[in-house]
Amino acid sequence: MVTKKNETAQKLSFIDHLEELRKRILISLVAIVISSTLSFFFASRILNFIIKWTGIETAYFFSPAEAFFVQIKIAIFVGIFIAFPIILYEIWAFIGPGLTGHEKKVSLPFLFSGIILFLCGLAFASFVLIPFGLKFLFSFGSENLRPLMNVNKVLEFILWCLLCCGILFELPLILFFLLKLGVIQIQTITRHRAELIVGILIVSAILTPTGDFFTLLLISIPLIILIELSILVARLTTKKGGSRICTGE
């Protein structure tokens, strides 16, 4: 009888967790839908700003519904960005109760650092990668070779640059996390620094939408600097007692 009661309690607990997860996902989706719906009313203004910001005088659409769907894409992207704090809170509300006090103290700084690095990636893409990348690519045109820019392709290029930079700027935090957990040793990173840099170049080349050498350098240099800072911070914190995390003391 005790075994059956325990099994029943476990099943109820599992169902409760599923219900809690469903609730958190539903709240996040509602937040995205509401913010995206509100953003749609400003999508045309945002699109006009993007076209002027990129230096393109005029963008074209090649099917009757293309301009409409482009504005929907903008509304969804902006909606997710606006709803991101709510999504983050719902994730933490679901995971947080299952963490110990120590785990919360460790995870919160990483969480906020990840958000800051992601925003830094978006800022880098907005103010460096996209303007200089487009200027470099447009420089290959001539009097007889002029761009006829499709609005959907322009938007995909910009959104992909923003997303990729946001993801790539998380790499230093991931490396720092692995160093602090002891999965990777600082001495190993130091010995294989050249291979690490090559790996960064490969990942950047795969994720960046242009694939040209100039854009590759634009995004790889700050990434390498951030990773070097991550190694330095990990080295300093380990000297101050971070080795306890690795040994489990």
mmCIF file with all atom_site columns, N, CA, C and O in Angstrom, residues 49-84:
data_model
loop_
_atom_site.group_PDB
_atom_site.id
_atom_site.type_symbol
_atom_site.label_atom_id
_atom_site.label_alt_id
_atom_site.label_comp_id
_atom_site.label_asym_id
_atom_site.label_entity_id
_atom_site.label_seq_id
_atom_site.pdbx_PDB_ins_code
_atom_site.Cartn_x
_atom_site.Cartn_y
_atom_site.Cartn_z
_atom_site.occupancy
_atom_site.B_iso_or_equiv
_atom_site.pdbx_formal_charge
_atom_site.auth_seq_id
_atom_site.auth_comp_id
_atom_site.auth_asym_id
_atom_site.auth_atom_id
_atom_site.pdbx_PDB_model_num
ATOM 1   N N  . PHE A 1 49 ? 12.013 52.946 -41.034 1.00 0.00 ? 49 PHE A N  1
ATOM 2   C CA . PHE A 1 49 ? 13.246 53.298 -40.320 1.00 0.00 ? 49 PHE A CA 1
ATOM 3   C C  . PHE A 1 49 ? 14.391 52.372 -40.715 1.00 0.00 ? 49 PHE A C  1
ATOM 4   O O  . PHE A 1 49 ? 15.527 52.822 -40.928 1.00 0.00 ? 49 PHE A O  1
ATOM 5   N N  . ILE A 1 50 ? 14.104 51.065 -40.819 1.00 0.00 ? 50 ILE A N  1
ATOM 6   C CA . ILE A 1 50 ? 15.137 50.090 -41.198 1.00 0.00 ? 50 ILE A CA 1
ATOM 7   C C  . ILE A 1 50 ? 15.676 50.387 -42.589 1.00 0.00 ? 50 ILE A C  1
ATOM 8   O O  . ILE A 1 50 ? 16.895 50.345 -42.822 1.00 0.00 ? 50 ILE A O  1
ATOM 9   N N  . ILE A 1 51 ? 14.770 50.697 -43.515 1.00 0.00 ? 51 ILE A N  1
ATOM 10  C CA . ILE A 1 51 ? 15.191 50.979 -44.893 1.00 0.00 ? 51 ILE A CA 1
ATOM 11  C C  . ILE A 1 51 ? 16.095 52.207 -44.944 1.00 0.00 ? 51 ILE A C  1
ATOM 12  O O  . ILE A 1 51 ? 17.137 52.214 -45.615 1.00 0.00 ? 51 ILE A O  1
ATOM 13  N N  . LYS A 1 52 ? 15.722 53.262 -44.207 1.00 0.00 ? 52 LYS A N  1
ATOM 14  C CA . LYS A 1 52 ? 16.554 54.473 -44.183 1.00 0.00 ? 52 LYS A CA 1
ATOM 15  C C  . LYS A 1 52 ? 17.859 54.230 -43.438 1.00 0.00 ? 52 LYS A C  1
ATOM 16  O O  . LYS A 1 52 ? 18.909 54.720 -43.830 1.00 0.00 ? 52 LYS A O  1
ATOM 17  N N  . TRP A 1 53 ? 17.773 53.456 -42.342 1.00 0.00 ? 53 TRP A N  1
ATOM 18  C CA . TRP A 1 53 ? 18.954 53.186 -41.511 1.00 0.00 ? 53 TRP A CA 1
ATOM 19  C C  . TRP A 1 53 ? 20.010 52.400 -42.273 1.00 0.00 ? 53 TRP A C  1
ATOM 20  O O  . TRP A 1 53 ? 21.206 52.629 -42.111 1.00 0.00 ? 53 TRP A O  1
ATOM 21  N N  . THR A 1 54 ? 19.590 51.481 -43.106 1.00 0.00 ? 54 THR A N  1
ATOM 22  C CA . THR A 1 54 ? 20.539 50.667 -43.878 1.00 0.00 ? 54 THR A CA 1
ATOM 23  C C  . THR A 1 54 ? 21.116 51.411 -45.080 1.00 0.00 ? 54 THR A C  1
ATOM 24  O O  . THR A 1 54 ? 22.016 50.898 -45.737 1.00 0.00 ? 54 THR A O  1
ATOM 25  N N  . GLY A 1 55 ? 20.602 52.607 -45.364 1.00 0.00 ? 55 GLY A N  1
ATOM 26  C CA . GLY A 1 55 ? 21.121 53.370 -46.496 1.00 0.00 ? 55 GLY A CA 1
ATOM 27  C C  . GLY A 1 55 ? 20.514 52.977 -47.831 1.00 0.00 ? 55 GLY A C  1
ATOM 28  O O  . GLY A 1 55 ? 20.973 53.438 -48.881 1.00 0.00 ? 55 GLY A O  1
ATOM 29  N N  . ILE A 1 56 ? 19.472 52.136 -47.794 1.00 0.00 ? 56 ILE A N  1
ATOM 30  C CA . ILE A 1 56 ? 18.786 51.740 -49.028 1.00 0.00 ? 56 ILE A CA 1
ATOM 31  C C  . ILE A 1 56 ? 17.705 52.774 -49.318 1.00 0.00 ? 56 ILE A C  1
ATOM 32  O O  . ILE A 1 56 ? 16.847 53.046 -48.478 1.00 0.00 ? 56 ILE A O  1
ATOM 33  N N  . GLU A 1 57 ? 17.757 53.376 -50.478 1.00 0.00 ? 57 GLU A N  1
ATOM 34  C CA . GLU A 1 57 ? 16.778 54.421 -50.801 1.00 0.00 ? 57 GLU A CA 1
ATOM 35  C C  . GLU A 1 57 ? 15.369 53.842 -50.934 1.00 0.00 ? 57 GLU A C  1
ATOM 36  O O  . GLU A 1 57 ? 14.402 54.411 -50.429 1.00 0.00 ? 57 GLU A O  1
ATOM 37  N N  . THR A 1 58 ? 15.267 52.719 -51.618 1.00 0.00 ? 58 THR A N  1
ATOM 38  C CA . THR A 1 58 ? 13.962 52.093 -51.838 1.00 0.00 ? 58 THR A CA 1
ATOM 39  C C  . THR A 1 58 ? 14.108 50.581 -51.800 1.00 0.00 ? 58 THR A C  1
ATOM 40  O O  . THR A 1 58 ? 15.067 50.027 -52.334 1.00 0.00 ? 58 THR A O  1
ATOM 41  N N  . ALA A 1 59 ? 13.150 49.928 -51.137 1.00 0.00 ? 59 ALA A N  1
ATOM 42  C CA . ALA A 1 59 ? 13.106 48.464 -51.136 1.00 0.00 ? 59 ALA A CA 1
ATOM 43  C C  . ALA A 1 59 ? 11.834 48.023 -51.863 1.00 0.00 ? 59 ALA A C  1
ATOM 44  O O  . ALA A 1 59 ? 10.828 48.731 -51.860 1.00 0.00 ? 59 ALA A O  1
ATOM 45  N N  . TYR A 1 60 ? 11.890 46.865 -52.495 1.00 0.00 ? 60 TYR A N  1
ATOM 46  C CA . TYR A 1 60 ? 10.788 46.404 -53.341 1.00 0.00 ? 60 TYR A CA 1
ATOM 47  C C  . TYR A 1 60 ? 10.249 45.084 -52.817 1.00 0.00 ? 60 TYR A C  1
ATOM 48  O O  . TYR A 1 60 ? 10.964 44.296 -52.184 1.00 0.00 ? 60 TYR A O  1
ATOM 49  N N  . PHE A 1 61 ? 8.966  44.843 -53.096 1.00 0.00 ? 61 PHE A N  1
ATOM 50  C CA . PHE A 1 61 ? 8.387  43.529 -52.820 1.00 0.00 ? 61 PHE A CA 1
ATOM 51  C C  . PHE A 1 61 ? 7.854  42.951 -54.133 1.00 0.00 ? 61 PHE A C  1
ATOM 52  O O  . PHE A 1 61 ? 7.346  43.664 -54.987 1.00 0.00 ? 61 PHE A O  1
ATOM 53  N N  . PHE A 1 62 ? 8.010  41.629 -54.283 1.00 0.00 ? 62 PHE A N  1
ATOM 54  C CA . PHE A 1 62 ? 7.790  40.976 -55.575 1.00 0.00 ? 62 PHE A CA 1
ATOM 55  C C  . PHE A 1 62 ? 6.556  40.074 -55.605 1.00 0.00 ? 62 PHE A C  1
ATOM 56  O O  . PHE A 1 62 ? 6.374  39.299 -56.529 1.00 0.00 ? 62 PHE A O  1
ATOM 57  N N  . SER A 1 63 ? 5.729  40.149 -54.575 1.00 0.00 ? 63 SER A N  1
ATOM 58  C CA . SER A 1 63 ? 4.457  39.428 -54.583 1.00 0.00 ? 63 SER A CA 1
ATOM 59  C C  . SER A 1 63 ? 3.441  40.272 -53.812 1.00 0.00 ? 63 SER A C  1
ATOM 60  O O  . SER A 1 63 ? 3.829  41.070 -52.948 1.00 0.00 ? 63 SER A O  1
ATOM 61  N N  . PRO A 1 64 ? 2.149  40.124 -54.106 1.00 0.00 ? 64 PRO A N  1
ATOM 62  C CA . PRO A 1 64 ? 1.144  40.982 -53.481 1.00 0.00 ? 64 PRO A CA 1
ATOM 63  C C  . PRO A 1 64 ? 1.154  40.959 -51.953 1.00 0.00 ? 64 PRO A C  1
ATOM 64  O O  . PRO A 1 64 ? 0.931  41.979 -51.307 1.00 0.00 ? 64 PRO A O  1
ATOM 65  N N  . ALA A 1 65 ? 1.414  39.792 -51.359 1.00 0.00 ? 65 ALA A N  1
ATOM 66  C CA . ALA A 1 65 ? 1.317  39.660 -49.899 1.00 0.00 ? 65 ALA A CA 1
ATOM 67  C C  . ALA A 1 65 ? 2.663  39.832 -49.190 1.00 0.00 ? 65 ALA A C  1
ATOM 68  O O  . ALA A 1 65 ? 2.716  39.785 -47.955 1.00 0.00 ? 65 ALA A O  1
ATOM 69  N N  . GLU A 1 66 ? 3.736  40.030 -49.940 1.00 0.00 ? 66 GLU A N  1
ATOM 70  C CA . GLU A 1 66 ? 5.068  40.033 -49.332 1.00 0.00 ? 66 GLU A CA 1
ATOM 71  C C  . GLU A 1 66 ? 5.242  41.173 -48.331 1.00 0.00 ? 66 GLU A C  1
ATOM 72  O O  . GLU A 1 66 ? 5.767  40.962 -47.236 1.00 0.00 ? 66 GLU A O  1
ATOM 73  N N  . ALA A 1 67 ? 4.797  42.381 -48.688 1.00 0.00 ? 67 ALA A N  1
ATOM 74  C CA . ALA A 1 67 ? 4.941  43.529 -47.781 1.00 0.00 ? 67 ALA A CA 1
ATOM 75  C C  . ALA A 1 67 ? 4.167  43.292 -46.487 1.00 0.00 ? 67 ALA A C  1
ATOM 76  O O  . ALA A 1 67 ? 4.624  43.660 -45.387 1.00 0.00 ? 67 ALA A O  1
ATOM 77  N N  . PHE A 1 68 ? 3.000  42.665 -46.586 1.00 0.00 ? 68 PHE A N  1
ATOM 78  C CA . PHE A 1 68 ? 2.185  42.370 -45.408 1.00 0.00 ? 68 PHE A CA 1
ATOM 79  C C  . PHE A 1 68 ? 2.895  41.389 -44.479 1.00 0.00 ? 68 PHE A C  1
ATOM 80  O O  . PHE A 1 68 ? 2.968  41.603 -43.261 1.00 0.00 ? 68 PHE A O  1
ATOM 81  N N  . PHE A 1 69 ? 3.450  40.317 -45.058 1.00 0.00 ? 69 PHE A N  1
ATOM 82  C CA . PHE A 1 69 ? 4.134  39.309 -44.240 1.00 0.00 ? 69 PHE A CA 1
ATOM 83  C C  . PHE A 1 69 ? 5.433  39.844 -43.642 1.00 0.00 ? 69 PHE A C  1
ATOM 84  O O  . PHE A 1 69 ? 5.844  39.420 -42.560 1.00 0.00 ? 69 PHE A O  1
ATOM 85  N N  . VAL A 1 70 ? 6.074  40.774 -44.337 1.00 0.00 ? 70 VAL A N  1
ATOM 86  C CA . VAL A 1 70 ? 7.275  41.402 -43.794 1.00 0.00 ? 70 VAL A CA 1
ATOM 87  C C  . VAL A 1 70 ? 6.930  42.177 -42.528 1.00 0.00 ? 70 VAL A C  1
ATOM 88  O O  . VAL A 1 70 ? 7.655  42.118 -41.523 1.00 0.00 ? 70 VAL A O  1
ATOM 89  N N  . GLN A 1 71 ? 5.814  42.893 -42.554 1.00 0.00 ? 71 GLN A N  1
ATOM 90  C CA . GLN A 1 71 ? 5.396  43.638 -41.370 1.00 0.00 ? 71 GLN A CA 1
ATOM 91  C C  . GLN A 1 71 ? 4.992  42.704 -40.232 1.00 0.00 ? 71 GLN A C  1
ATOM 92  O O  . GLN A 1 71 ? 5.198  43.021 -39.058 1.00 0.00 ? 71 GLN A O  1
ATOM 93  N N  . ILE A 1 72 ? 4.442  41.546 -40.569 1.00 0.00 ? 72 ILE A N  1
ATOM 94  C CA . ILE A 1 72 ? 4.123  40.553 -39.537 1.00 0.00 ? 72 ILE A CA 1
ATOM 95  C C  . ILE A 1 72 ? 5.419  40.043 -38.882 1.00 0.00 ? 72 ILE A C  1
ATOM 96  O O  . ILE A 1 72 ? 5.491  39.884 -37.654 1.00 0.00 ? 72 ILE A O  1
ATOM 97  N N  . LYS A 1 73 ? 6.440  39.785 -39.695 1.00 0.00 ? 73 LYS A N  1
ATOM 98  C CA . LYS A 1 73 ? 7.732  39.334 -39.157 1.00 0.00 ? 73 LYS A CA 1
ATOM 99  C C  . LYS A 1 73 ? 8.306  40.368 -38.197 1.00 0.00 ? 73 LYS A C  1
ATOM 100 O O  . LYS A 1 73 ? 8.807  40.023 -37.118 1.00 0.00 ? 73 LYS A O  1
ATOM 101 N N  . ILE A 1 74 ? 8.241  41.639 -38.597 1.00 0.00 ? 74 ILE A N  1
ATOM 102 C CA . ILE A 1 74 ? 8.744  42.709 -37.730 1.00 0.00 ? 74 ILE A CA 1
ATOM 103 C C  . ILE A 1 74 ? 7.956  42.751 -36.420 1.00 0.00 ? 74 ILE A C  1
ATOM 104 O O  . ILE A 1 74 ? 8.533  42.871 -35.334 1.00 0.00 ? 74 ILE A O  1
ATOM 105 N N  . ALA A 1 75 ? 6.631  42.646 -36.525 1.00 0.00 ? 75 ALA A N  1
ATOM 106 C CA . ALA A 1 75 ? 5.784  42.693 -35.332 1.00 0.00 ? 75 ALA A CA 1
ATOM 107 C C  . ALA A 1 75 ? 6.101  41.545 -34.379 1.00 0.00 ? 75 ALA A C  1
ATOM 108 O O  . ALA A 1 75 ? 6.179  41.741 -33.154 1.00 0.00 ? 75 ALA A O  1
ATOM 109 N N  . ILE A 1 76 ? 6.313  40.345 -34.912 1.00 0.00 ? 76 ILE A N  1
ATOM 110 C CA . ILE A 1 76 ? 6.622  39.180 -34.067 1.00 0.00 ? 76 ILE A CA 1
ATOM 111 C C  . ILE A 1 76 ? 7.988  39.351 -33.399 1.00 0.00 ? 76 ILE A C  1
ATOM 112 O O  . ILE A 1 76 ? 8.147  39.087 -32.196 1.00 0.00 ? 76 ILE A O  1
ATOM 113 N N  . PHE A 1 77 ? 8.983  39.814 -34.169 1.00 0.00 ? 77 PHE A N  1
ATOM 114 C CA . PHE A 1 77 ? 10.331 40.003 -33.622 1.00 0.00 ? 77 PHE A CA 1
ATOM 115 C C  . PHE A 1 77 ? 10.310 41.040 -32.505 1.00 0.00 ? 77 PHE A C  1
ATOM 116 O O  . PHE A 1 77 ? 10.855 40.818 -31.418 1.00 0.00 ? 77 PHE A O  1
ATOM 117 N N  . VAL A 1 78 ? 9.663  42.180 -32.761 1.00 0.00 ? 78 VAL A N  1
ATOM 118 C CA . VAL A 1 78 ? 9.576  43.231 -31.746 1.00 0.00 ? 78 VAL A CA 1
ATOM 119 C C  . VAL A 1 78 ? 8.742  42.744 -30.555 1.00 0.00 ? 78 VAL A C  1
ATOM 120 O O  . VAL A 1 78 ? 9.067  43.027 -29.393 1.00 0.00 ? 78 VAL A O  1
ATOM 121 N N  . GLY A 1 79 ? 7.672  41.981 -30.844 1.00 0.00 ? 79 GLY A N  1
ATOM 122 C CA . GLY A 1 79 ? 6.825  41.457 -29.779 1.00 0.00 ? 79 GLY A CA 1
ATOM 123 C C  . GLY A 1 79 ? 7.580  40.522 -28.845 1.00 0.00 ? 79 GLY A C  1
ATOM 124 O O  . GLY A 1 79 ? 7.421  40.590 -27.622 1.00 0.00 ? 79 GLY A O  1
ATOM 125 N N  . ILE A 1 80 ? 8.399  39.644 -29.414 1.00 0.00 ? 80 ILE A N  1
ATOM 126 C CA . ILE A 1 80 ? 9.211  38.736 -28.589 1.00 0.00 ? 80 ILE A CA 1
ATOM 127 C C  . ILE A 1 80 ? 10.197 39.523 -27.744 1.00 0.00 ? 80 ILE A C  1
ATOM 128 O O  . ILE A 1 80 ? 10.421 39.219 -26.571 1.00 0.00 ? 80 ILE A O  1
ATOM 129 N N  . PHE A 1 81 ? 10.796 40.552 -28.350 1.00 0.00 ? 81 PHE A N  1
ATOM 130 C CA . PHE A 1 81 ? 11.761 41.382 -27.625 1.00 0.00 ? 81 PHE A CA 1
ATOM 131 C C  . PHE A 1 81 ? 11.087 42.093 -26.450 1.00 0.00 ? 81 PHE A C  1
ATOM 132 O O  . PHE A 1 81 ? 11.631 42.146 -25.348 1.00 0.00 ? 81 PHE A O  1
ATOM 133 N N  . ILE A 1 82 ? 9.875  42.626 -26.679 1.00 0.00 ? 82 ILE A N  1
ATOM 134 C CA . ILE A 1 82 ? 9.149  43.326 -25.615 1.00 0.00 ? 82 ILE A CA 1
ATOM 135 C C  . ILE A 1 82 ? 8.709  42.347 -24.520 1.00 0.00 ? 82 ILE A C  1
ATOM 136 O O  . ILE A 1 82 ? 8.775  42.648 -23.322 1.00 0.00 ? 82 ILE A O  1
ATOM 137 N N  . ALA A 1 83 ? 8.278  41.159 -24.940 1.00 0.00 ? 83 ALA A N  1
ATOM 138 C CA . ALA A 1 83 ? 7.785  40.162 -23.980 1.00 0.00 ? 83 ALA A CA 1
ATOM 139 C C  . ALA A 1 83 ? 8.905  39.369 -23.318 1.00 0.00 ? 83 ALA A C  1
ATOM 140 O O  . ALA A 1 83 ? 8.622  38.542 -22.434 1.00 0.00 ? 83 ALA A O  1
ATOM 141 N N  . PHE A 1 84 ? 10.140 39.609 -23.707 1.00 0.00 ? 84 PHE A N  1
ATOM 142 C CA . PHE A 1 84 ? 11.262 38.812 -23.206 1.00 0.00 ? 84 PHE A CA 1
ATOM 143 C C  . PHE A 1 84 ? 11.381 38.842 -21.681 1.00 0.00 ? 84 PHE A C  1
ATOM 144 O O  . PHE A 1 84 ? 11.623 37.789 -21.068 1.00 0.00 ? 84 PHE A O  1
#
